GROMACS .gro file of C-alpha atoms in nm:
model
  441
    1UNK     CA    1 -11.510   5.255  -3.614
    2UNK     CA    2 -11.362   4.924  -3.682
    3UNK     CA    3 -11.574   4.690  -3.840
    4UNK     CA    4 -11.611   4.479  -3.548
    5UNK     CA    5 -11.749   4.748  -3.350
    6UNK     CA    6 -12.056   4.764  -3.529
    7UNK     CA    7 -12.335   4.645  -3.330
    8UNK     CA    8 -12.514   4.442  -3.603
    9UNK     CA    9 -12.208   4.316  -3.735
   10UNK     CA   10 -12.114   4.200  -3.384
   11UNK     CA   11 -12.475   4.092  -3.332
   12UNK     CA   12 -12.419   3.857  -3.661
   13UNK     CA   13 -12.126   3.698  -3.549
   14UNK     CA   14 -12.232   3.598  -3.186
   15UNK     CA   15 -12.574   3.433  -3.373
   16UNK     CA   16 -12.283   3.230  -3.634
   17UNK     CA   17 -12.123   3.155  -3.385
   18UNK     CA   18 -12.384   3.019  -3.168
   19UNK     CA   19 -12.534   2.797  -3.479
   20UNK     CA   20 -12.160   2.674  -3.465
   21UNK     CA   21 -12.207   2.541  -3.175
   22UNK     CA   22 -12.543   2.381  -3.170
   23UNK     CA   23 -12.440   2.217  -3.475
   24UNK     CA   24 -12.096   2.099  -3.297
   25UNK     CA   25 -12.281   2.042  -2.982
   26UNK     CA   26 -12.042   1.753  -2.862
   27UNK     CA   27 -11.751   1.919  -2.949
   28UNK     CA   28 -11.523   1.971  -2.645
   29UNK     CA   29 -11.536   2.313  -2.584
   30UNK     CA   30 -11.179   2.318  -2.400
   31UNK     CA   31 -11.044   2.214  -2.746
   32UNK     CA   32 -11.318   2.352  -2.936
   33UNK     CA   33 -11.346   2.708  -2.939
   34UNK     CA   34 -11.600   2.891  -3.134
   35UNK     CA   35 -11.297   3.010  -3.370
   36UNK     CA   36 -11.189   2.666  -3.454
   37UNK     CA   37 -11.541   2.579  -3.466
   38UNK     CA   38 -11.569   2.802  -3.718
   39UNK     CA   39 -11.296   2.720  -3.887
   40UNK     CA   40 -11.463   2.326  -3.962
   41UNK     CA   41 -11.713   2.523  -4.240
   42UNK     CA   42 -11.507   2.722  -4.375
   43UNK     CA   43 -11.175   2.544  -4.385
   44UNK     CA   44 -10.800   2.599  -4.285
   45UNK     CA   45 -10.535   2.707  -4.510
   46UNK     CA   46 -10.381   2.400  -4.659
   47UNK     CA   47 -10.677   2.168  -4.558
   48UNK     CA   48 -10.484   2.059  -4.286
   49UNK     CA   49 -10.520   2.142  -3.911
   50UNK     CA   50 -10.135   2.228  -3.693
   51UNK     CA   51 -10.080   2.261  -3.329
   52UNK     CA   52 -10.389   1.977  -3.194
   53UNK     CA   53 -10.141   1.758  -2.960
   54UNK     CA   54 -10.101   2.048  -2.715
   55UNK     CA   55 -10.499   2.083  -2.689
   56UNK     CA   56 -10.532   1.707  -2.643
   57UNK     CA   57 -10.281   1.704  -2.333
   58UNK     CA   58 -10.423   1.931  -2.186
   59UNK     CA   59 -10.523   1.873  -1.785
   60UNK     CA   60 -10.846   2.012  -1.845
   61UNK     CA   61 -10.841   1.759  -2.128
   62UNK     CA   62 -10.751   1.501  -1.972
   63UNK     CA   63 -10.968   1.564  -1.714
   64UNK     CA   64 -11.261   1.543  -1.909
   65UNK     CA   65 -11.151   1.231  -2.123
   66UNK     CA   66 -11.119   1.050  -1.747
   67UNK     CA   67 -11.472   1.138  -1.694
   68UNK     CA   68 -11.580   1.025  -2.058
   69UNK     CA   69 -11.417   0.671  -1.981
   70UNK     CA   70 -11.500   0.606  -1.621
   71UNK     CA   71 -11.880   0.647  -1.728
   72UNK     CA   72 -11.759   0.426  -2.015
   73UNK     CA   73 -11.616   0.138  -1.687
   74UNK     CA   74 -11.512  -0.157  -1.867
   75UNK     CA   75 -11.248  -0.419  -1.730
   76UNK     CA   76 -10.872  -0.342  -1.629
   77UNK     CA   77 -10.640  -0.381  -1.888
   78UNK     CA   78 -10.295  -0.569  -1.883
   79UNK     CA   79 -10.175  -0.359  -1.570
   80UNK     CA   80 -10.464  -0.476  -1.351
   81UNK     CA   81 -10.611  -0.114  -1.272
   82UNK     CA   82 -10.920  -0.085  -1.269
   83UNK     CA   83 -11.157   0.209  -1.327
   84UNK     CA   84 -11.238   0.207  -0.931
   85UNK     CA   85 -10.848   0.195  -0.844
   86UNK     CA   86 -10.818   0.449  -1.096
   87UNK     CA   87 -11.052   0.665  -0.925
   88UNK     CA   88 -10.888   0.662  -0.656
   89UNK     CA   89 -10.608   0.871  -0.706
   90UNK     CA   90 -10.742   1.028  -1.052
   91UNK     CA   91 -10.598   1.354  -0.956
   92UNK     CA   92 -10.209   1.165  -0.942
   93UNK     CA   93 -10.287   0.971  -1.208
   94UNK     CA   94 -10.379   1.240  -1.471
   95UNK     CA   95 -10.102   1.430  -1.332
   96UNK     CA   96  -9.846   1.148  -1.451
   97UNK     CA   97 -10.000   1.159  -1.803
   98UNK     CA   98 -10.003   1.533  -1.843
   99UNK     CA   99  -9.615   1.539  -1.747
  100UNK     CA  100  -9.548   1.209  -1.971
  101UNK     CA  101  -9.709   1.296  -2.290
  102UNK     CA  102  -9.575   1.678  -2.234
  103UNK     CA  103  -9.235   1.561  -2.267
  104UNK     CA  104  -9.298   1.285  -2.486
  105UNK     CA  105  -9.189   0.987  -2.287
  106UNK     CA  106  -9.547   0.860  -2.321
  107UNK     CA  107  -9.548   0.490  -2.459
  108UNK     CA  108  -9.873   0.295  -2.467
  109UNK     CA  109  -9.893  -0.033  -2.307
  110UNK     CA  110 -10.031  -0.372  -2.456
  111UNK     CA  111 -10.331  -0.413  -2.521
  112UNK     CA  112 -10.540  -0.740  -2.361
  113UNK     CA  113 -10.690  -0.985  -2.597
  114UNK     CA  114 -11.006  -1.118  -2.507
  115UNK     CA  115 -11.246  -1.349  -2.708
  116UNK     CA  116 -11.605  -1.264  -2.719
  117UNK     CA  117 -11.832  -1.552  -2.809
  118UNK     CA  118 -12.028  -1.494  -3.141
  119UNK     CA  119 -12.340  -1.695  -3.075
  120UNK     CA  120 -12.208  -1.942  -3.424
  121UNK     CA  121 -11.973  -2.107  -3.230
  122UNK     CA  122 -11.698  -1.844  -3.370
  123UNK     CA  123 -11.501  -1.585  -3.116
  124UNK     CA  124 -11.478  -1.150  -3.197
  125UNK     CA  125 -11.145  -1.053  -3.069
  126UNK     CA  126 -11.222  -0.769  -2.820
  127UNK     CA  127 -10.899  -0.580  -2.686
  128UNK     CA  128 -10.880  -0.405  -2.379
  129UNK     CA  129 -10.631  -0.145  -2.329
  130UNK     CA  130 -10.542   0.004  -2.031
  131UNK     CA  131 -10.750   0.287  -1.845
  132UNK     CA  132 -10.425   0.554  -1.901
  133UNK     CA  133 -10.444   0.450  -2.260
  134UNK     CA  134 -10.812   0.480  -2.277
  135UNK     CA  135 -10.760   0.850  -2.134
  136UNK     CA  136 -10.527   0.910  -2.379
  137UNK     CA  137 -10.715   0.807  -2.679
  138UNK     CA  138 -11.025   0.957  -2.574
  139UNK     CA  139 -10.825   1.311  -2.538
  140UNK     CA  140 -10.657   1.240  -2.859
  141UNK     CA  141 -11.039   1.097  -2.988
  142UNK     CA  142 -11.189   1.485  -2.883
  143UNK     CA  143 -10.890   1.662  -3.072
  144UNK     CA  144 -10.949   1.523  -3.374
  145UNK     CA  145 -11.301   1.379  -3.443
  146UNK     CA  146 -11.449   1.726  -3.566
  147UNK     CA  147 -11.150   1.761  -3.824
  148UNK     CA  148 -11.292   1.405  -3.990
  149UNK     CA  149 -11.668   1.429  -3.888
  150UNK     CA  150 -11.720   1.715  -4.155
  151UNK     CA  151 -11.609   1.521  -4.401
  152UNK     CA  152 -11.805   1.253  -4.344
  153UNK     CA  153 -12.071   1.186  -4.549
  154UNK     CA  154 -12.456   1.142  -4.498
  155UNK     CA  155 -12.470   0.716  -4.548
  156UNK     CA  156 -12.240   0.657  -4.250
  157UNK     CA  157 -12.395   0.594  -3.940
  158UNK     CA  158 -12.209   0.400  -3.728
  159UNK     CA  159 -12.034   0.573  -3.394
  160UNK     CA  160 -12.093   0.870  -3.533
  161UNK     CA  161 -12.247   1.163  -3.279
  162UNK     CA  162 -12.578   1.214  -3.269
  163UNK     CA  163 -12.648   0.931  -3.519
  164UNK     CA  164 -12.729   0.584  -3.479
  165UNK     CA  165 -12.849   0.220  -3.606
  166UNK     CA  166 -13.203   0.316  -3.591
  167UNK     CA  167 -13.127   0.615  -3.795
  168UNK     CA  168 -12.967   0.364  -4.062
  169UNK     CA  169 -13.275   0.167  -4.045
  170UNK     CA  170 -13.518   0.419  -4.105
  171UNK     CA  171 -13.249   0.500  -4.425
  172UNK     CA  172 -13.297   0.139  -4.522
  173UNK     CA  173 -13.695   0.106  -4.475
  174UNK     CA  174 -13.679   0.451  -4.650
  175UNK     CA  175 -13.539   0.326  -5.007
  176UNK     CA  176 -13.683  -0.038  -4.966
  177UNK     CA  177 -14.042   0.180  -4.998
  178UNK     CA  178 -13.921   0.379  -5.260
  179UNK     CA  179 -13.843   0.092  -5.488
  180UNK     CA  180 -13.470   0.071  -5.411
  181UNK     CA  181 -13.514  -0.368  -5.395
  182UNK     CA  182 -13.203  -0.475  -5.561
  183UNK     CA  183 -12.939  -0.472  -5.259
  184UNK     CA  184 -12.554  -0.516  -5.259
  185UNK     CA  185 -12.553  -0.733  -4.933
  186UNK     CA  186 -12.163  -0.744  -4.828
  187UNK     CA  187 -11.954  -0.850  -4.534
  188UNK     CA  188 -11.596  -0.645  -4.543
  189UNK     CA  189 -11.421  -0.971  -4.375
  190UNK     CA  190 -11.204  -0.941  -4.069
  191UNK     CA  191 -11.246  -0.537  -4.130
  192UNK     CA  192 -11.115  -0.411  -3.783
  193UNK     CA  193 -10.801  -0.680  -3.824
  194UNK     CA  194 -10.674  -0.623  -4.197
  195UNK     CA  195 -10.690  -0.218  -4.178
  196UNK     CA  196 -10.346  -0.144  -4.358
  197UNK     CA  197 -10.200   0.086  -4.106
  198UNK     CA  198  -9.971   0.299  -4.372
  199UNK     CA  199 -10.208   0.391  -4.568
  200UNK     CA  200 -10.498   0.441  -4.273
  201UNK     CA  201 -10.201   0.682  -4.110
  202UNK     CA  202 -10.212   0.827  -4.486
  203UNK     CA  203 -10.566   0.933  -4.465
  204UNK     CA  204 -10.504   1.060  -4.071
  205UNK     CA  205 -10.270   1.273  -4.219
  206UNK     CA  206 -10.395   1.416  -4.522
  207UNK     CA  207 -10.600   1.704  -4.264
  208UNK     CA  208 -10.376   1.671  -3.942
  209UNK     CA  209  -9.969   1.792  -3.993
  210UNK     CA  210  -9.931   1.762  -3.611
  211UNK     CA  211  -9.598   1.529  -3.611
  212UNK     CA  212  -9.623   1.405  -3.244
  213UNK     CA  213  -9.985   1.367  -3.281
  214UNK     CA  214  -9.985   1.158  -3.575
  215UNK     CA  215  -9.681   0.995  -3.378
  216UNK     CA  216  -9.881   0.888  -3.092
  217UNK     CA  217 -10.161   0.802  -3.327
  218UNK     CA  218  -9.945   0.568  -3.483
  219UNK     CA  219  -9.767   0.434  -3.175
  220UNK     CA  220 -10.177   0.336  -3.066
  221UNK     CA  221 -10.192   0.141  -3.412
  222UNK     CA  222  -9.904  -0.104  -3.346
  223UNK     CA  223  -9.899  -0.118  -2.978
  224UNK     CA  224  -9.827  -0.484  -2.915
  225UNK     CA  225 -10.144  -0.758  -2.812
  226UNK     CA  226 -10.126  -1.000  -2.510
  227UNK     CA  227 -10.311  -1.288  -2.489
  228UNK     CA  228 -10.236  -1.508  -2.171
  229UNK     CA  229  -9.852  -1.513  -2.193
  230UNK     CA  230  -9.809  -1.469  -2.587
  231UNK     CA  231  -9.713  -1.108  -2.709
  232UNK     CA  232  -9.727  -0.957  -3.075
  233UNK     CA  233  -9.685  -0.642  -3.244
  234UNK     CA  234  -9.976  -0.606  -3.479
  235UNK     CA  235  -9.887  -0.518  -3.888
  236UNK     CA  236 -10.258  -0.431  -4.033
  237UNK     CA  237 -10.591  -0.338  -3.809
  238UNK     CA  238 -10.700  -0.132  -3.519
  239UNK     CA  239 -10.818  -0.318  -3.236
  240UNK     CA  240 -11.211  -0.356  -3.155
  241UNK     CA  241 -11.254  -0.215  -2.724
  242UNK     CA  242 -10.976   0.068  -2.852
  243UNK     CA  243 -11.158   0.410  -2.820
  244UNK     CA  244 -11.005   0.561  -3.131
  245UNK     CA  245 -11.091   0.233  -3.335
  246UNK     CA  246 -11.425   0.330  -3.423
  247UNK     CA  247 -11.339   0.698  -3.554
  248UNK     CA  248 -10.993   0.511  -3.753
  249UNK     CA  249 -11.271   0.269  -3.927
  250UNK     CA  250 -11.490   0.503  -4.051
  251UNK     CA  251 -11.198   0.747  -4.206
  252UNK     CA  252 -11.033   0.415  -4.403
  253UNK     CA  253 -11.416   0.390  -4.553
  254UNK     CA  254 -11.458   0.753  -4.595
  255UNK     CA  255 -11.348   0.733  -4.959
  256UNK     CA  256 -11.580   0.461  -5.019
  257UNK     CA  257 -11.850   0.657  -4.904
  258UNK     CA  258 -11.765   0.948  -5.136
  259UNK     CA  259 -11.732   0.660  -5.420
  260UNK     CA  260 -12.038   0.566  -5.409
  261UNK     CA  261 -12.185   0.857  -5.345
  262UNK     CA  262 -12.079   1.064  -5.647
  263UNK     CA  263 -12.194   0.701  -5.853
  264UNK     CA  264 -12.496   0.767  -5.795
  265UNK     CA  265 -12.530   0.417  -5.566
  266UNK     CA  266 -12.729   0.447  -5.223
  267UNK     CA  267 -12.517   0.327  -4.977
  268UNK     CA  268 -12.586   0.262  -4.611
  269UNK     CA  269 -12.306   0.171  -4.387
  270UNK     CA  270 -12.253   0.120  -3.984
  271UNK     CA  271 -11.895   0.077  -3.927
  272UNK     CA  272 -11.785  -0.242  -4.173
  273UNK     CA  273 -12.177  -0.310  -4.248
  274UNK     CA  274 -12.308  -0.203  -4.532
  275UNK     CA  275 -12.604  -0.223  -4.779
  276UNK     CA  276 -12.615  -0.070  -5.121
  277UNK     CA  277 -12.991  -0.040  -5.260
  278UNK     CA  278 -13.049  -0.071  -5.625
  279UNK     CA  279 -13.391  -0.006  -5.870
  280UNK     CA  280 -13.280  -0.266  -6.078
  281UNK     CA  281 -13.033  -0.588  -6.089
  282UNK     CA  282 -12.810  -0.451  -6.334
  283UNK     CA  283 -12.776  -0.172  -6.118
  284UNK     CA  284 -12.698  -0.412  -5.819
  285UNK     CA  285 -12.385  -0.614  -6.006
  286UNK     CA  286 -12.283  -0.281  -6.160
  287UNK     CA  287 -12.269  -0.155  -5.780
  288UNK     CA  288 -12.128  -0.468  -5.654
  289UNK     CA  289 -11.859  -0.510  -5.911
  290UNK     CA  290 -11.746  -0.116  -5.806
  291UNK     CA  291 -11.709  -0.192  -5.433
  292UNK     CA  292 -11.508  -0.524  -5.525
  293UNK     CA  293 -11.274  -0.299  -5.733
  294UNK     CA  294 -11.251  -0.064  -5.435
  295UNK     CA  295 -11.215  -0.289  -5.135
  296UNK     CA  296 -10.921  -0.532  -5.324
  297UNK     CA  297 -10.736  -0.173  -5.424
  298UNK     CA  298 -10.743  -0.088  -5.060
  299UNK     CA  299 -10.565  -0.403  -4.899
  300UNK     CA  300 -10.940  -0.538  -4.804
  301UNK     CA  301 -11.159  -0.833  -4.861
  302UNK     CA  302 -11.533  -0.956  -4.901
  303UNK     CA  303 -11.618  -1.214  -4.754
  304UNK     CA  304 -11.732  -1.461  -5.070
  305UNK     CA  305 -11.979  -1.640  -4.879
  306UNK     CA  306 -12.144  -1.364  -4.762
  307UNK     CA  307 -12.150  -1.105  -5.031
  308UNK     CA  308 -12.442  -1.121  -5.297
  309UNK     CA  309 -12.724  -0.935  -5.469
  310UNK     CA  310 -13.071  -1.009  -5.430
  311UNK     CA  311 -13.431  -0.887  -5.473
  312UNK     CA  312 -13.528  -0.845  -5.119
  313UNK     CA  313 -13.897  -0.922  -5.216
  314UNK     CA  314 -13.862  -1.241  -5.276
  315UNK     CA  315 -13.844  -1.482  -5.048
  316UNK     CA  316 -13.501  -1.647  -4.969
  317UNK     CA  317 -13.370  -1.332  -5.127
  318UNK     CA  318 -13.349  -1.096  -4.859
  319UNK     CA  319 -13.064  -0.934  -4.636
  320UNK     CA  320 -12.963  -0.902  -4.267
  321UNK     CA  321 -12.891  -0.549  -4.146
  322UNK     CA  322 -12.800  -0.426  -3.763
  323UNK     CA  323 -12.970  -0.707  -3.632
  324UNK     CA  324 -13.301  -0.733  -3.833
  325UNK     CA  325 -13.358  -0.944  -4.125
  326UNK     CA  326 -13.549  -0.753  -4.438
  327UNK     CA  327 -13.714  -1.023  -4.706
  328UNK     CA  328 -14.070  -1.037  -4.952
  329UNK     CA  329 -14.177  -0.675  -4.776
  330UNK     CA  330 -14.136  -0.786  -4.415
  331UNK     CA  331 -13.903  -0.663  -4.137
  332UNK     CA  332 -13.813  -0.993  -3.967
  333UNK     CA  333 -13.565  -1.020  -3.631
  334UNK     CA  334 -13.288  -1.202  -3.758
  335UNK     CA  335 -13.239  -1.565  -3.590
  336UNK     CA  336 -12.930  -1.470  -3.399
  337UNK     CA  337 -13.094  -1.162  -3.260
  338UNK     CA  338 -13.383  -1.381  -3.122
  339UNK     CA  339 -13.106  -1.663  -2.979
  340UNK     CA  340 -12.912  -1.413  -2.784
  341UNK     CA  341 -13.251  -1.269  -2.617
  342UNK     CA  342 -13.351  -1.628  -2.538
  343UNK     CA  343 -13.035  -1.694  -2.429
  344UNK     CA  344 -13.021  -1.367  -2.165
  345UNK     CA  345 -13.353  -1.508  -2.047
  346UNK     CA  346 -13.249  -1.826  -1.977
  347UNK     CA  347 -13.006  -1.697  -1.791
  348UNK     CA  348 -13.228  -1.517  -1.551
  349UNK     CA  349 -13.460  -1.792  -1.573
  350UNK     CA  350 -13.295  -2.105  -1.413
  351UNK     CA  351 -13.541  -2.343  -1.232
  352UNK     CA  352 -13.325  -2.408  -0.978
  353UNK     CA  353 -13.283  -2.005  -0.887
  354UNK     CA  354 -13.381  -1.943  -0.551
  355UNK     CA  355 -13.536  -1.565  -0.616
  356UNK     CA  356 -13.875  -1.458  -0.556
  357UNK     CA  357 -14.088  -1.441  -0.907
  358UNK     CA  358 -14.087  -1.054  -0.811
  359UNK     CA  359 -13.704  -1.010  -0.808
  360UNK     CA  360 -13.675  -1.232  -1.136
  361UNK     CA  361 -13.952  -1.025  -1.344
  362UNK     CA  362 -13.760  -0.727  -1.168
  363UNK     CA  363 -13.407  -0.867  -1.341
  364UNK     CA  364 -13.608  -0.984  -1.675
  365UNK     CA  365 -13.781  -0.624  -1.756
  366UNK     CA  366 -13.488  -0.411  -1.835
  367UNK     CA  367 -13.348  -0.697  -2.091
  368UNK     CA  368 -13.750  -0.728  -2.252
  369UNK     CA  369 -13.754  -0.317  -2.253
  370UNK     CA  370 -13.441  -0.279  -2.431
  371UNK     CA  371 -13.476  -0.542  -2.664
  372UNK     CA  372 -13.806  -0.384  -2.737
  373UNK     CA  373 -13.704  -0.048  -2.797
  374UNK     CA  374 -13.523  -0.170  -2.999
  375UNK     CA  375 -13.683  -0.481  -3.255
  376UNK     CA  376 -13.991  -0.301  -3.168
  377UNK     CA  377 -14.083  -0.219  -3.597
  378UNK     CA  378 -14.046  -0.605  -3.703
  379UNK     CA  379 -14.295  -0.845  -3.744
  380UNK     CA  380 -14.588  -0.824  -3.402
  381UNK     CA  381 -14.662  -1.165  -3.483
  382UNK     CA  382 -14.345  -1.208  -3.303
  383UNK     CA  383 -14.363  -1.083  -2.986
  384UNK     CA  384 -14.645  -1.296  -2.830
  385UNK     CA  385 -14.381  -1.585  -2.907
  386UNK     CA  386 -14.154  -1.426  -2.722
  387UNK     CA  387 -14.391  -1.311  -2.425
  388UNK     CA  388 -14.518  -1.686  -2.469
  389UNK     CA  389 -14.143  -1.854  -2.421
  390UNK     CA  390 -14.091  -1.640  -2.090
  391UNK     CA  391 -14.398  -1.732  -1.925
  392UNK     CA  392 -14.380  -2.080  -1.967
  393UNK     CA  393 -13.999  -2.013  -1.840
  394UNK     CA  394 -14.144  -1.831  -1.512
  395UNK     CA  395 -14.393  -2.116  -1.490
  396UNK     CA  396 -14.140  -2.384  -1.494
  397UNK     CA  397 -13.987  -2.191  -1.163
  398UNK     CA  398 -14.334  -2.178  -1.026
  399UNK     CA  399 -14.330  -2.586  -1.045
  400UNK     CA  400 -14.018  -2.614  -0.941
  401UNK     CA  401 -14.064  -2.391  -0.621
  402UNK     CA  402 -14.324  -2.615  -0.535
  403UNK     CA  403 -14.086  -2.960  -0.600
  404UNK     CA  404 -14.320  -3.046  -0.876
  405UNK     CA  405 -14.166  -3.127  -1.229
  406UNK     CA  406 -14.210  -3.015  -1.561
  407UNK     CA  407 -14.153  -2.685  -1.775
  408UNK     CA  408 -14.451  -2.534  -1.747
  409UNK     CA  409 -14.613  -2.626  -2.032
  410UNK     CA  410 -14.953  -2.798  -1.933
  411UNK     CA  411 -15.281  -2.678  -1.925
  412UNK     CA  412 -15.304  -2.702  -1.580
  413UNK     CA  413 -15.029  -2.477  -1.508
  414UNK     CA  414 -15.190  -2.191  -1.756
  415UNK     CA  415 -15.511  -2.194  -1.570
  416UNK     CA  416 -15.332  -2.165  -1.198
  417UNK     CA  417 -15.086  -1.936  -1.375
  418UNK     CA  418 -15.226  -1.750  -1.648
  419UNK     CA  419 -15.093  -1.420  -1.833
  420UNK     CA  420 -15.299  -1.212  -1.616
  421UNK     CA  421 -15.115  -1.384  -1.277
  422UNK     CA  422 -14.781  -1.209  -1.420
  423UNK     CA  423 -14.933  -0.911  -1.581
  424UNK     CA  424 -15.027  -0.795  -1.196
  425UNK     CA  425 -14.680  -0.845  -1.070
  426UNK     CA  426 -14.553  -0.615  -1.326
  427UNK     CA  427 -14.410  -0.833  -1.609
  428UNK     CA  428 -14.331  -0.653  -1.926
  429UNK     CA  429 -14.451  -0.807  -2.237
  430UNK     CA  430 -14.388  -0.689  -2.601
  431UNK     CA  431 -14.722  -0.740  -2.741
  432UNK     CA  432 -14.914  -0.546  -2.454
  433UNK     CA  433 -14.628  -0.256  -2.533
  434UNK     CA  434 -14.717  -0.286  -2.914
  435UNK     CA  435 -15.085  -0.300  -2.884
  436UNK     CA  436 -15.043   0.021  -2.650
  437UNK     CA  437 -14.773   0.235  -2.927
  438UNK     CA  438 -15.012   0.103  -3.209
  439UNK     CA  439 -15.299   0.255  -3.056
  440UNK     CA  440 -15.115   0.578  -2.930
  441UNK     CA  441 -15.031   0.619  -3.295
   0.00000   0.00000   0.00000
């Protein structure tokens, strides 16, 4: 009887391969099988993985990269289609890909530059390919992201599956109570836009030998940029909107993260922001002077403004990470976090908007929920400021809807108002949500 015949034996390798895949639960399974699955723990000859472009094109593939991006939307890219007119005619569509990348006369088109306002006065550069070259990447995206995602290592968060930024944060509240104080605070400047693409394409291809995968890979690197009528071909970086981007930055920082792993240094990073935590200041400046050595050897830069070490319980000495600000043992929101919430209220909060106060607490709640779920650990002195700067912004309409001025502010306007008057028409406020997790605790 051959050994595969044996029942337990058998029985053994179904459970394995079962564990497989609950561990590689978002693994496409149409690429995926439980063999290659397998094959992520206990390696392929060489260390590198053959014969991945014909999985990634696919129709079934394809198909299910369309579905990842149209629940993805976003805007039209430089050849006007839209995920709606895609939609349309999907079936065509993917058809067209399938038979262009098959026979290899695939070429991606330029990407559209966009600037994204910062909240500092500054503009992100967003880009915004095309919906058939967001398809594409996302099949290529499935293909490959379980060949690097092993490797990764246990510090890096960011667009990673099944991780997050409040899993970094918890990480980073973690050591802060464990005495790590000292922290390497650094800012990797212009990350996504100075990537070296040789020797990112090196890393890409140190565990894939697919040669028209790598090709297309590349091809995705230097596709050229439109803004209004100006055209480029990029030379270093991977555009921020592209869906392979975020996979790309983490692999040029993989050997970073093994760095300063096997250092000994605790190091948190979400894409291009990090934090490394230190139990003393020598420690810090010894850590510091290690990722300066590392990022100027890789064709990268820190930002000199914005790269220190500090003891984060002092005061004036602490950090900004994802959004919160950590300083003298409290977990603050960091001032541009609390400016773009006021700023989204404001929005839904002009006095001269015609909507009943029931339609604009019904637009105001989701952006209060969310913004609570997720600043909901810092400081609660904070949120009855915040609950306090939205009433008097719903009062202000009250006053106006009745053609008298003001902003909502007086006493008198409290009393016919008060906290209770928007409680009952269902406004969400983050104290009341505190108080009730606090005492569900």
């Amino acid at each position: 009887m051959a050994q595969d015949d044996v029942p337990g034996v058998t029985a053994r390798a179904k459970q394995g391969a079962e564990a497989d895949r609950r561990v590689w639960w978002w693994a496409e399974a149409s690429i995926w099988t439980d063999r290659m699955v397998s094959a992520l723990g206990n390696g392929v000859k060489g260390g590198r993985w053959y014969s991945l472009m014909d999985k990634a094109i696919r129709p079934a593939t394809l198909e299910a990269a369309w579905r990842k991006v149209a629940r993805n939307a976003g805007s039209a890219g430089v050849d006007g289609v839209s995920i709606e007119r895609f939609a349309l005619q999907s079936e065509r569509y993917l058809g067209e890909l399938h038979l262009a990348l098959r026979e290899g006369s695939y070429r991606p088109s330029p990407i559209k530059r966009v600037e994204i306002p910062k909240g500092d006065g500054r503009f992100r550069p967003l880009g915004i390919p095309t919906v058939k070259d967001r398809i594409v990447q996302a099949a290529l995206k499935m293909a490959i992201e379980p060949i690097f995602e092993v490797q990764f290592r246990s510090g890096s968060y960011g667009f990673r599956p099944g991780r997050s930024c409040k899993d970094a944060l918890r990480e980073v509240d973690r050591l802060l109570k464990e005495g790590f104080a000292y922290v390497v605070d650094a800012d990797l400047q212009s990350y996504f836009d100075s990537i070296p693409h040789d020797r990112l394409m090196a890393r890409v291809a140190g565990s894939i030998s697919d040669g028209a995968l790598l090709s297309l890979v590349e091809r995705f690197l230097r596709q050229d940029i439109m803004k209004g009528m100006a055209s480029w071909q990029p030379t270093t970086g991977t555009p921020q909107g592209a869906v392979l981007s975020p996979l790309l930055a983490n692999l040029y920082l993989h050997p970073l993260d093994v760095l300063m792993e096997e250092s000994g240094y605790r190091m948190v990073r979400y894409a291009d922001d990090l934090v490394i935590l230190c139990r003393t200041e020598g420690e810090g400046l010894a850590a510091l002077q290690l990722l300066s050595e590392w990022v100027r050897a890789n064709g990268l830069t820190l930002h000199p403004d914005k790269t220190r070490v500090g003891d984060s319980r002092q005061a004036g000495q602490g950090f900004e990470f994802l959004g919160y600000r950590f300083e003298a043992g409290r977990r603050l929101v960091r001032k541009k976090s609390l400016k773009a919430l006021k700023d989204k209220v404001r929005s839904r909060t002009s006095r001269t908007r015609g909507d009943s106060l029931e339609r604009i607490v019904a637009d105001l709640n989701p952006v209060l929920r969310g913004w609570y779920g997720y600043f909901q650990h810092a400081t609660p002195a904070l949120f009855g400021f915040v609950d306090g700067f939205v009433r008097r912004r719903l009062r202000a309409i009250l006053r106006k809807q009745e053609k008298r001025p003001g902003i909502g502010r007086c006493r008198a306007d409290h009393q016919r108002w008060p906290n209770a008057f928007f409680a009952d028409r269902g406004l969400f406020t983050l104290a009341t949500a505190h108080d009730r997790a606090r005492h569900s605790r």
